[in-house]
mmCIF file of C-alpha atoms and ligand atoms in Angstrom:
data_model
loop_
_atom_site.group_PDB
_atom_site.id
_atom_site.type_symbol
_atom_site.label_atom_id
_atom_site.label_comp_id
_atom_site.label_asym_id
_atom_site.label_seq_id
_atom_site.Cartn_x
_atom_site.Cartn_y
_atom_site.Cartn_z
ATOM 1 C CA MET A 95 41.053 24.053 14.025
ATOM 2 C CA ILE A 96 42.978 27.116 15.195
ATOM 3 C CA ASP A 97 46.634 26.419 15.968
ATOM 4 C CA GLN A 98 47.220 26.589 19.691
ATOM 5 C CA GLU A 99 49.739 28.887 21.234
ATOM 6 C CA VAL A 100 52.229 26.747 23.109
ATOM 7 C CA VAL A 101 54.655 28.519 25.402
ATOM 8 C CA PHE A 102 57.743 26.865 26.893
ATOM 9 C CA THR A 103 58.884 28.744 29.947
ATOM 10 C CA ASN A 104 60.444 28.303 33.317
ATOM 11 C CA ASP A 105 58.531 31.316 34.653
ATOM 12 C CA ILE A 106 54.985 29.991 34.614
ATOM 13 C CA SER A 107 53.516 32.764 36.819
ATOM 14 C CA LYS A 108 54.735 35.412 34.379
ATOM 15 C CA ALA A 109 53.310 33.529 31.387
ATOM 16 C CA LEU A 110 49.955 33.112 33.147
ATOM 17 C CA GLY A 111 49.919 36.836 33.938
ATOM 18 C CA GLN A 112 50.514 37.656 30.271
ATOM 19 C CA PHE A 113 47.731 35.364 29.032
ATOM 20 C CA ALA A 114 45.282 36.583 31.679
ATOM 21 C CA VAL A 115 45.729 40.042 30.125
ATOM 22 C CA LYS A 116 45.715 38.778 26.542
ATOM 23 C CA ILE A 117 42.441 36.855 26.988
ATOM 24 C CA PRO A 118 39.856 39.287 28.399
ATOM 25 C CA HIS A 119 37.499 37.576 30.871
ATOM 26 C CA ASP A 120 35.039 38.322 33.642
ATOM 27 C CA VAL A 121 35.704 35.411 36.010
ATOM 28 C CA LEU A 122 38.885 33.346 36.083
ATOM 29 C CA TYR A 123 38.582 29.708 37.135
ATOM 30 C CA LEU A 124 41.597 27.681 38.186
ATOM 31 C CA LEU A 125 40.904 23.951 38.048
ATOM 32 C CA PHE A 126 43.176 21.830 40.251
ATOM 33 C CA ASP A 127 43.047 18.273 41.514
ATOM 34 C CA THR A 128 43.687 17.209 45.095
ATOM 35 C CA GLU A 129 47.413 16.773 44.350
ATOM 36 C CA THR A 130 48.103 19.752 42.088
ATOM 37 C CA ILE A 131 46.474 22.111 44.605
ATOM 38 C CA LYS A 132 49.167 20.960 47.073
ATOM 39 C CA TYR A 133 52.220 20.647 44.848
ATOM 40 C CA CYS A 134 51.656 22.931 41.852
ATOM 41 C CA MET A 135 49.577 25.777 43.225
ATOM 42 C CA PRO A 136 52.688 27.096 45.078
ATOM 43 C CA VAL A 137 54.512 27.306 41.705
ATOM 44 C CA ILE A 138 51.848 29.720 40.414
ATOM 45 C CA ALA A 139 51.280 31.490 43.744
ATOM 46 C CA ASP A 140 52.870 34.721 42.414
ATOM 47 C CA PHE A 141 50.309 34.828 39.623
ATOM 48 C CA MET A 142 47.394 34.089 41.966
ATOM 49 C CA ASN A 143 48.518 36.548 44.641
ATOM 50 C CA GLY A 144 48.946 39.358 42.139
ATOM 51 C CA TYR A 145 45.731 38.642 40.240
ATOM 52 C CA ASP A 146 43.237 40.792 42.196
ATOM 53 C CA ALA A 147 45.455 43.877 42.022
ATOM 54 C CA LYS A 148 45.920 43.522 38.254
ATOM 55 C CA HIS A 149 42.295 42.598 37.468
ATOM 56 C CA PRO A 150 40.098 44.713 39.772
ATOM 57 C CA ASP A 151 37.020 44.035 37.617
ATOM 58 C CA SER A 152 37.388 40.286 37.644
ATOM 59 C CA LYS A 153 37.358 37.514 40.230
ATOM 60 C CA CYS A 154 39.582 34.460 40.570
ATOM 61 C CA LYS A 155 37.971 31.223 41.774
ATOM 62 C CA THR A 156 39.336 27.765 42.424
ATOM 63 C CA ILE A 157 37.712 24.405 41.665
ATOM 64 C CA ILE A 158 39.237 21.165 42.972
ATOM 65 C CA ILE A 159 38.481 17.675 41.620
ATOM 66 C CA GLY A 160 39.714 14.140 42.399
ATOM 67 C CA ASN A 161 43.096 13.181 41.000
ATOM 68 C CA THR A 162 42.679 9.588 39.800
ATOM 69 C CA ASP A 163 41.482 8.259 36.470
ATOM 70 C CA ALA A 164 38.406 6.980 38.365
ATOM 71 C CA ALA A 165 37.337 10.634 38.738
ATOM 72 C CA LYS A 166 37.510 11.224 34.987
ATOM 73 C CA ASN A 167 33.786 10.699 34.591
ATOM 74 C CA ILE A 168 30.468 12.411 33.992
ATOM 75 C CA ALA A 169 29.843 12.906 37.730
ATOM 76 C CA THR A 170 33.027 15.004 38.088
ATOM 77 C CA LEU A 171 32.247 16.813 34.857
ATOM 78 C CA THR A 172 28.781 17.675 36.208
ATOM 79 C CA GLU A 173 30.347 18.990 39.421
ATOM 80 C CA VAL A 174 32.575 21.313 37.403
ATOM 81 C CA TRP A 175 29.679 22.502 35.199
ATOM 82 C CA GLN A 176 27.520 23.024 38.305
ATOM 83 C CA THR A 177 30.209 25.045 40.091
ATOM 84 C CA LEU A 178 30.706 27.202 37.021
ATOM 85 C CA SER A 179 26.967 27.782 36.816
ATOM 86 C CA ASP A 180 26.483 28.419 40.556
ATOM 87 C CA THR A 181 29.345 30.893 40.791
ATOM 88 C CA GLY A 182 28.409 33.143 37.916
ATOM 89 C CA ALA A 183 30.546 31.900 35.034
ATOM 90 C CA SER A 184 29.589 33.404 31.695
ATOM 91 C CA ARG A 185 30.688 32.848 28.134
ATOM 92 C CA HIS A 186 33.418 35.374 28.846
ATOM 93 C CA SER A 187 34.925 33.436 31.700
ATOM 94 C CA LEU A 188 38.334 31.818 31.379
ATOM 95 C CA MET A 189 39.386 28.478 32.791
ATOM 96 C CA ILE A 190 42.958 27.460 33.587
ATOM 97 C CA ASN A 191 43.458 23.711 33.896
ATOM 98 C CA VAL A 192 46.389 22.909 36.186
ATOM 99 C CA GLY A 193 47.053 19.192 36.193
ATOM 100 C CA GLY A 194 48.012 16.024 34.367
ATOM 101 C CA GLY A 195 46.290 14.497 31.356
ATOM 102 C CA MET A 196 43.203 13.422 33.278
ATOM 103 C CA LEU A 197 42.589 16.985 34.487
ATOM 104 C CA THR A 198 43.355 18.792 31.222
ATOM 105 C CA ASP A 199 41.134 16.325 29.309
ATOM 106 C CA LEU A 200 38.224 16.793 31.727
ATOM 107 C CA GLY A 201 38.723 20.517 32.260
ATOM 108 C CA GLY A 202 39.030 21.094 28.517
ATOM 109 C CA PHE A 203 35.785 19.212 27.893
ATOM 110 C CA ALA A 204 33.994 21.091 30.702
ATOM 111 C CA ALA A 205 35.141 24.419 29.241
ATOM 112 C CA ALA A 206 34.390 23.415 25.645
ATOM 113 C CA THR A 207 30.795 22.543 26.518
ATOM 114 C CA PHE A 208 29.842 25.105 29.193
ATOM 115 C CA LYS A 209 27.505 27.649 27.553
ATOM 116 C CA ARG A 210 28.696 26.157 24.228
ATOM 117 C CA GLY A 211 32.287 26.905 25.045
ATOM 118 C CA ILE A 212 34.457 29.167 27.141
ATOM 119 C CA LYS A 213 38.162 29.763 26.595
ATOM 120 C CA PHE A 214 40.671 27.695 28.491
ATOM 121 C CA ILE A 215 44.407 27.421 29.054
ATOM 122 C CA ASN A 216 46.208 24.187 29.902
ATOM 123 C CA VAL A 217 49.088 24.141 32.361
ATOM 124 C CA PRO A 218 50.275 20.516 32.359
ATOM 125 C CA THR A 219 51.883 19.365 35.587
ATOM 126 C CA THR A 220 53.195 15.982 34.425
ATOM 127 C CA LEU A 221 55.674 15.160 31.689
ATOM 128 C CA LEU A 222 53.070 12.861 30.115
ATOM 129 C CA GLY A 223 50.480 15.638 30.107
ATOM 130 C CA ALA A 224 52.918 18.183 28.677
ATOM 131 C CA VAL A 225 54.133 16.022 25.838
ATOM 132 C CA ASP A 226 50.756 14.607 24.883
ATOM 133 C CA ALA A 227 47.361 15.266 26.496
ATOM 134 C CA ALA A 228 47.534 19.029 27.014
ATOM 135 C CA VAL A 229 48.387 19.707 23.380
ATOM 136 C CA GLY A 230 46.365 18.934 20.266
ATOM 137 C CA GLY A 231 42.761 19.593 21.222
ATOM 138 C CA LYS A 232 41.508 16.189 22.378
ATOM 139 C CA THR A 233 39.292 16.568 25.448
ATOM 140 C CA GLY A 234 36.947 14.135 27.162
ATOM 141 C CA VAL A 235 35.978 11.799 29.979
ATOM 142 C CA ASN A 236 35.550 8.044 30.434
ATOM 143 C CA LEU A 237 32.171 6.307 30.269
ATOM 144 C CA GLY A 238 32.295 3.405 32.714
ATOM 145 C CA ASN A 239 35.356 1.374 31.711
ATOM 146 C CA LEU A 240 35.530 2.930 28.256
ATOM 147 C CA LYS A 241 38.367 5.397 28.183
ATOM 148 C CA ASN A 242 37.720 8.811 26.607
ATOM 149 C CA GLU A 243 34.427 7.542 25.225
ATOM 150 C CA LEU A 244 32.854 11.022 25.488
ATOM 151 C CA GLY A 245 34.683 14.064 24.274
ATOM 152 C CA ALA A 246 35.309 16.735 21.716
ATOM 153 C CA PHE A 247 38.121 18.184 19.681
ATOM 154 C CA ALA A 248 38.554 21.548 21.387
ATOM 155 C CA PRO A 249 41.967 23.199 21.484
ATOM 156 C CA ALA A 250 43.048 25.222 24.499
ATOM 157 C CA SER A 251 43.686 28.878 23.635
ATOM 158 C CA ALA A 252 47.160 28.343 25.040
ATOM 159 C CA VAL A 253 49.251 25.613 26.592
ATOM 160 C CA LEU A 254 51.901 26.798 29.040
ATOM 161 C CA ILE A 255 54.623 24.223 29.566
ATOM 162 C CA SER A 256 57.159 24.511 32.360
ATOM 163 C CA THR A 257 59.509 21.866 33.717
ATOM 164 C CA THR A 258 59.256 23.581 37.120
ATOM 165 C CA MET A 259 55.963 21.706 37.401
ATOM 166 C CA PHE A 260 57.783 18.354 37.301
ATOM 167 C CA GLU A 261 59.942 18.877 40.371
ATOM 168 C CA THR A 262 57.635 16.776 42.543
ATOM 169 C CA LEU A 263 57.150 13.979 39.962
ATOM 170 C CA ASP A 264 58.381 10.531 40.949
ATOM 171 C CA GLN A 265 60.636 8.422 38.717
ATOM 172 C CA GLU A 266 57.795 6.262 37.393
ATOM 173 C CA ASN A 267 55.827 9.283 36.232
ATOM 174 C CA LEU A 268 58.905 10.795 34.602
ATOM 175 C CA LEU A 269 59.561 7.555 32.721
ATOM 176 C CA SER A 270 55.911 7.301 31.782
ATOM 177 C CA GLY A 271 55.998 10.708 30.087
ATOM 178 C CA TYR A 272 59.357 9.971 28.533
ATOM 179 C CA ALA A 273 57.878 7.038 26.580
ATOM 180 C CA GLU A 274 55.710 9.518 24.658
ATOM 181 C CA MET A 275 58.814 11.632 23.997
ATOM 182 C CA LEU A 276 60.516 8.513 22.614
ATOM 183 C CA LYS A 277 57.468 7.954 20.400
ATOM 184 C CA HIS A 278 57.856 11.461 19.009
ATOM 185 C CA GLY A 279 61.564 10.679 18.485
ATOM 186 C CA PHE A 280 60.609 7.757 16.231
ATOM 187 C CA LEU A 281 58.384 10.105 14.253
ATOM 188 C CA SER A 282 61.193 12.655 13.744
ATOM 189 C CA ASP A 283 64.779 11.751 12.803
ATOM 190 C CA ASN A 284 67.745 9.616 13.897
ATOM 191 C CA GLU A 285 69.535 12.509 15.562
ATOM 192 C CA THR A 286 66.550 13.349 17.784
ATOM 193 C CA LEU A 287 65.970 9.697 18.645
ATOM 194 C CA THR A 288 69.647 9.199 19.543
ATOM 195 C CA GLU A 289 69.570 12.289 21.761
ATOM 196 C CA LEU A 290 66.542 10.841 23.584
ATOM 197 C CA LEU A 291 68.070 7.382 23.985
ATOM 198 C CA ASN A 292 71.221 8.948 25.472
ATOM 199 C CA TYR A 293 69.486 11.406 27.816
ATOM 200 C CA ASP A 294 69.306 10.510 31.503
ATOM 201 C CA ILE A 295 65.712 11.482 32.207
ATOM 202 C CA LEU A 296 65.916 10.420 35.856
ATOM 203 C CA HIS A 297 68.565 13.114 36.379
ATOM 204 C CA TRP A 298 66.951 15.791 34.267
ATOM 205 C CA ASP A 299 67.553 19.475 34.634
ATOM 206 C CA LYS A 300 65.397 22.309 33.417
ATOM 207 C CA ASP A 301 67.963 23.748 31.004
ATOM 208 C CA THR A 302 68.294 20.537 28.996
ATOM 209 C CA LEU A 303 64.807 19.067 29.354
ATOM 210 C CA LEU A 304 62.850 22.168 28.369
ATOM 211 C CA PRO A 305 64.341 22.455 24.834
ATOM 212 C CA MET A 306 63.985 18.688 24.316
ATOM 213 C CA LEU A 307 60.374 18.924 25.393
ATOM 214 C CA GLU A 308 59.804 21.796 22.993
ATOM 215 C CA LYS A 309 61.217 19.750 20.120
ATOM 216 C CA SER A 310 59.064 16.792 21.129
ATOM 217 C CA VAL A 311 55.821 18.741 21.487
ATOM 218 C CA ASN A 312 56.495 20.385 18.140
ATOM 219 C CA VAL A 313 56.463 16.945 16.496
ATOM 220 C CA LYS A 314 52.912 16.505 17.724
ATOM 221 C CA ARG A 315 51.933 20.043 16.778
ATOM 222 C CA ARG A 316 53.157 19.549 13.206
ATOM 223 C CA VAL A 317 51.083 16.387 12.869
ATOM 224 C CA VAL A 318 47.983 17.913 14.476
ATOM 225 C CA ARG A 319 48.218 21.009 12.276
ATOM 226 C CA GLN A 320 48.010 18.775 9.195
ATOM 227 C CA ASP A 321 45.323 16.425 10.525
ATOM 228 C CA PRO A 322 43.520 17.875 13.573
ATOM 229 C CA TYR A 323 40.608 15.398 13.494
ATOM 230 C CA GLU A 324 42.645 12.203 13.039
ATOM 231 C CA GLN A 325 41.488 11.373 9.545
ATOM 232 C CA GLY A 326 44.936 10.178 8.460
ATOM 233 C CA LEU A 327 48.370 11.398 9.552
ATOM 234 C CA ARG A 328 47.406 11.914 13.214
ATOM 235 C CA LYS A 329 47.101 8.127 13.487
ATOM 236 C CA ALA A 330 50.913 8.167 13.494
ATOM 237 C CA LEU A 331 50.647 9.478 17.073
ATOM 238 C CA ASN A 332 49.158 6.116 18.026
ATOM 239 C CA LEU A 333 52.524 4.440 17.436
ATOM 240 C CA GLY A 334 53.100 1.982 20.288
ATOM 241 C CA HIS A 335 49.511 2.244 21.467
ATOM 242 C CA THR A 336 47.828 -0.655 19.621
ATOM 243 C CA PHE A 337 49.900 -3.194 21.569
ATOM 244 C CA GLY A 338 50.417 -0.726 24.427
ATOM 245 C CA HIS A 339 46.747 -0.262 25.312
ATOM 246 C CA ALA A 340 46.300 -4.042 25.449
ATOM 247 C CA PHE A 341 49.223 -4.350 27.907
ATOM 248 C CA GLU A 342 47.754 -1.502 29.967
ATOM 249 C CA SER A 343 44.260 -3.043 30.136
ATOM 250 C CA TRP A 344 45.636 -6.544 30.737
ATOM 251 C CA ARG A 345 47.773 -5.438 33.671
ATOM 252 C CA LEU A 346 44.763 -3.574 35.083
ATOM 253 C CA SER A 347 42.636 -6.728 34.767
ATOM 254 C CA GLN A 348 45.376 -8.648 36.633
ATOM 255 C CA GLY A 349 45.202 -6.163 39.514
ATOM 256 C CA LYS A 350 48.722 -4.946 38.601
ATOM 257 C CA PRO A 351 48.110 -1.588 36.896
ATOM 258 C CA VAL A 352 50.995 0.155 35.152
ATOM 259 C CA LEU A 353 51.403 3.783 34.177
ATOM 260 C CA HIS A 354 50.391 4.512 30.599
ATOM 261 C CA GLY A 355 53.915 5.248 29.364
ATOM 262 C CA TYR A 356 55.278 1.888 30.538
ATOM 263 C CA ALA A 357 52.652 0.137 28.413
ATOM 264 C CA VAL A 358 53.485 2.456 25.496
ATOM 265 C CA ALA A 359 57.205 1.628 25.833
ATOM 266 C CA TRP A 360 56.428 -2.117 25.620
ATOM 267 C CA GLY A 361 53.970 -1.432 22.806
ATOM 268 C CA LEU A 362 56.646 0.510 20.919
ATOM 269 C CA VAL A 363 58.956 -2.498 21.005
ATOM 270 C CA CYS A 364 56.169 -4.772 19.696
ATOM 271 C CA GLU A 365 55.341 -2.328 16.909
ATOM 272 C CA LEU A 366 59.019 -2.012 15.941
ATOM 273 C CA ILE A 367 59.132 -5.815 15.696
ATOM 274 C CA VAL A 368 56.144 -5.757 13.324
ATOM 275 C CA SER A 369 57.644 -2.739 11.512
ATOM 276 C CA HIS A 370 60.831 -4.731 10.934
ATOM 277 C CA GLN A 371 58.930 -7.719 9.593
ATOM 278 C CA VAL A 372 56.413 -5.849 7.453
ATOM 279 C CA CYS A 373 58.123 -2.573 6.505
ATOM 280 C CA GLY A 374 61.847 -3.366 6.759
ATOM 281 C CA PHE A 375 62.499 -1.212 9.854
ATOM 282 C CA PRO A 376 66.242 -1.659 10.678
ATOM 283 C CA SER A 377 66.763 -4.727 12.853
ATOM 284 C CA ALA A 378 69.755 -3.285 14.772
ATOM 285 C CA LEU A 379 67.765 -0.261 15.920
ATOM 286 C CA MET A 380 64.785 -2.412 16.847
ATOM 287 C CA GLN A 381 67.075 -4.533 19.054
ATOM 288 C CA GLN A 382 68.783 -1.474 20.546
ATOM 289 C CA VAL A 383 65.420 0.017 21.527
ATOM 290 C CA ALA A 384 64.208 -3.307 22.953
ATOM 291 C CA ALA A 385 67.324 -3.418 25.185
ATOM 292 C CA TYR A 386 66.738 0.224 26.210
ATOM 293 C CA VAL A 387 63.115 -0.477 27.142
ATOM 294 C CA ARG A 388 64.026 -3.691 29.004
ATOM 295 C CA ASP A 389 66.711 -1.902 31.028
ATOM 296 C CA THR A 390 64.771 1.327 31.640
ATOM 297 C CA TYR A 391 61.161 0.203 32.053
ATOM 298 C CA GLY A 392 61.726 -3.458 32.907
ATOM 299 C CA PRO A 393 59.925 -6.227 31.025
ATOM 300 C CA VAL A 394 56.219 -7.002 31.166
ATOM 301 C CA HIS A 395 55.932 -10.636 32.272
ATOM 302 C CA PHE A 396 53.520 -12.841 30.367
ATOM 303 C CA THR A 397 53.471 -16.366 28.969
ATOM 304 C CA CYS A 398 51.853 -18.126 25.980
ATOM 305 C CA ASP A 399 48.857 -18.746 28.256
ATOM 306 C CA ASP A 400 48.199 -14.971 28.253
ATOM 307 C CA TYR A 401 48.336 -14.513 24.464
ATOM 308 C CA ASP A 402 44.602 -15.010 23.924
ATOM 309 C CA ALA A 403 43.677 -12.483 26.611
ATOM 310 C CA LEU A 404 46.102 -9.912 25.182
ATOM 311 C CA TYR A 405 44.907 -10.546 21.633
ATOM 312 C CA GLU A 406 41.279 -10.225 22.723
ATOM 313 C CA LEU A 407 42.045 -6.826 24.273
ATOM 314 C CA MET A 408 43.646 -5.712 21.010
ATOM 315 C CA THR A 409 40.408 -6.511 19.176
ATOM 316 C CA HIS A 410 38.690 -3.787 21.283
ATOM 317 C CA ASP A 411 41.040 -1.000 20.183
ATOM 318 C CA LYS A 412 39.200 2.196 19.113
ATOM 319 C CA LYS A 413 41.192 2.345 15.870
ATOM 320 C CA ASN A 414 39.922 -1.012 14.606
ATOM 321 C CA GLU A 415 37.569 -1.057 11.659
ATOM 322 C CA ALA A 416 35.305 -3.852 10.401
ATOM 323 C CA GLY A 417 36.833 -6.375 12.818
ATOM 324 C CA GLU A 418 40.415 -5.700 11.605
ATOM 325 C CA ILE A 419 43.184 -4.602 13.977
ATOM 326 C CA TYR A 420 44.958 -1.549 12.563
ATOM 327 C CA CYS A 421 48.333 -0.219 13.570
ATOM 328 C CA SER A 422 50.738 2.593 12.618
ATOM 329 C CA LEU A 423 54.141 1.172 11.648
ATOM 330 C CA LEU A 424 57.513 2.590 10.565
ATOM 331 C CA HIS A 425 59.669 1.967 7.499
ATOM 332 C CA ASP A 426 62.415 3.793 9.345
ATOM 333 C CA VAL A 427 62.756 6.610 11.871
ATOM 334 C CA GLY A 428 60.577 9.455 10.567
ATOM 335 C CA SER A 429 58.959 7.348 7.848
ATOM 336 C CA VAL A 430 55.478 6.222 8.891
ATOM 337 C CA ALA A 431 53.286 3.533 7.334
ATOM 338 C CA LEU A 432 49.709 4.263 8.409
ATOM 339 C CA ASN A 433 46.794 1.830 8.701
ATOM 340 C CA HIS A 434 48.448 -1.549 8.617
ATOM 341 C CA SER A 435 46.031 -4.354 9.253
ATOM 342 C CA LEU A 436 47.547 -7.040 11.524
ATOM 343 C CA SER A 437 46.629 -10.732 11.399
ATOM 344 C CA LYS A 438 46.280 -12.793 14.561
ATOM 345 C CA GLU A 439 49.280 -14.848 13.473
ATOM 346 C CA GLN A 440 51.463 -11.723 13.123
ATOM 347 C CA ILE A 441 50.410 -10.556 16.580
ATOM 348 C CA LEU A 442 51.138 -13.888 18.275
ATOM 349 C CA THR A 443 54.530 -14.135 16.524
ATOM 350 C CA THR A 444 55.286 -10.609 17.762
ATOM 351 C CA TYR A 445 54.561 -11.687 21.358
ATOM 352 C CA ASP A 446 57.080 -14.550 20.928
ATOM 353 C CA ILE A 447 59.810 -12.243 19.598
ATOM 354 C CA PHE A 448 59.040 -9.590 22.215
ATOM 355 C CA ARG A 449 59.453 -12.123 25.035
ATOM 356 C CA ASP A 450 62.778 -13.257 23.554
ATOM 357 C CA LEU A 451 64.034 -9.676 23.329
ATOM 358 C CA MET A 452 62.894 -8.901 26.862
ATOM 359 C CA GLY A 453 64.488 -12.104 28.170
ATOM 360 C CA ILE A 454 61.245 -13.461 29.658
HETATM 361 N N1 LIG B 40 47.488 11.047 21.935
HETATM 362 C C1 LIG B 40 47.465 11.035 20.540
HETATM 363 C C2 LIG B 40 46.764 12.216 19.948
HETATM 364 O O1 LIG B 40 46.572 13.214 20.601
HETATM 365 O O2 LIG B 40 46.376 12.142 18.821
#
């Protein structure tokens, strides 16, 4: 897989202008959702307004899709393909995906499959999208309730990351993205993790967040470069997600959905508990992070009566093999233990300890 160009900038219109020249194309498609067309299109208005003058031989068209995960499906994908086809897209067209993870996943898959693949650029508009979904080449849509069941590894030609896109994000969405930054902190070193635990993300500013984001995204890029198709090392990026996905699905089934990053934050605590027990991860740090997650994200409330339902959801995790639940653990910050199989007993004990640490 070709390494993606990832640009960190607080002048997104200028960066788009440069890439529109660098990647020759006949038609330019800008894919927005119903929210990003309102809140993020103005941030790139300079690029859009100047486009026709700079590209007299090309046209710029806009496609708008729904903005919820419910729209991340084959019907929306077909709409995008159909619009591309009806409006004269060719193999030399270029697509720019302006949105969160749902949009960059779907737009990337639409581009990767239209006429066997056209080039695309991701412009993530959420912190979660910037730090995770937009980078690394995973694209796809859901099939019914199965998340990302259909997809392809297809890297964007470029990912343009700007914190100016986050100015309209609410606190919950900022915290949701920050959980993935914390995950990358655990995969790097103590200094980076400490910086993250001490940073006040709810009062972020572009001069401090942008370099932290760059460091964080580069953790993912290093991993993806070594293992683009998730045969081994890339599984480290699932840290927090084995328990986290179960919390996410469980809360959804209870009619109390949570943002992905909240579930990942709770999942991280659970996986640090297991890491401590199985791999000797330092207990003091595990407790410090549990207190951080409790105070920042709040606890997830569940009782022993919910253990079976949560465990059952963990048995459906995509990473499981031959009926075994697998998890990425840590010996210490930056030292990953891949492919640990977890017994039911270990998982239930972890729920007990987690509830103690969260004070529930
Ligand atoms: N979200 C984890 C990965 O891209 O591998």
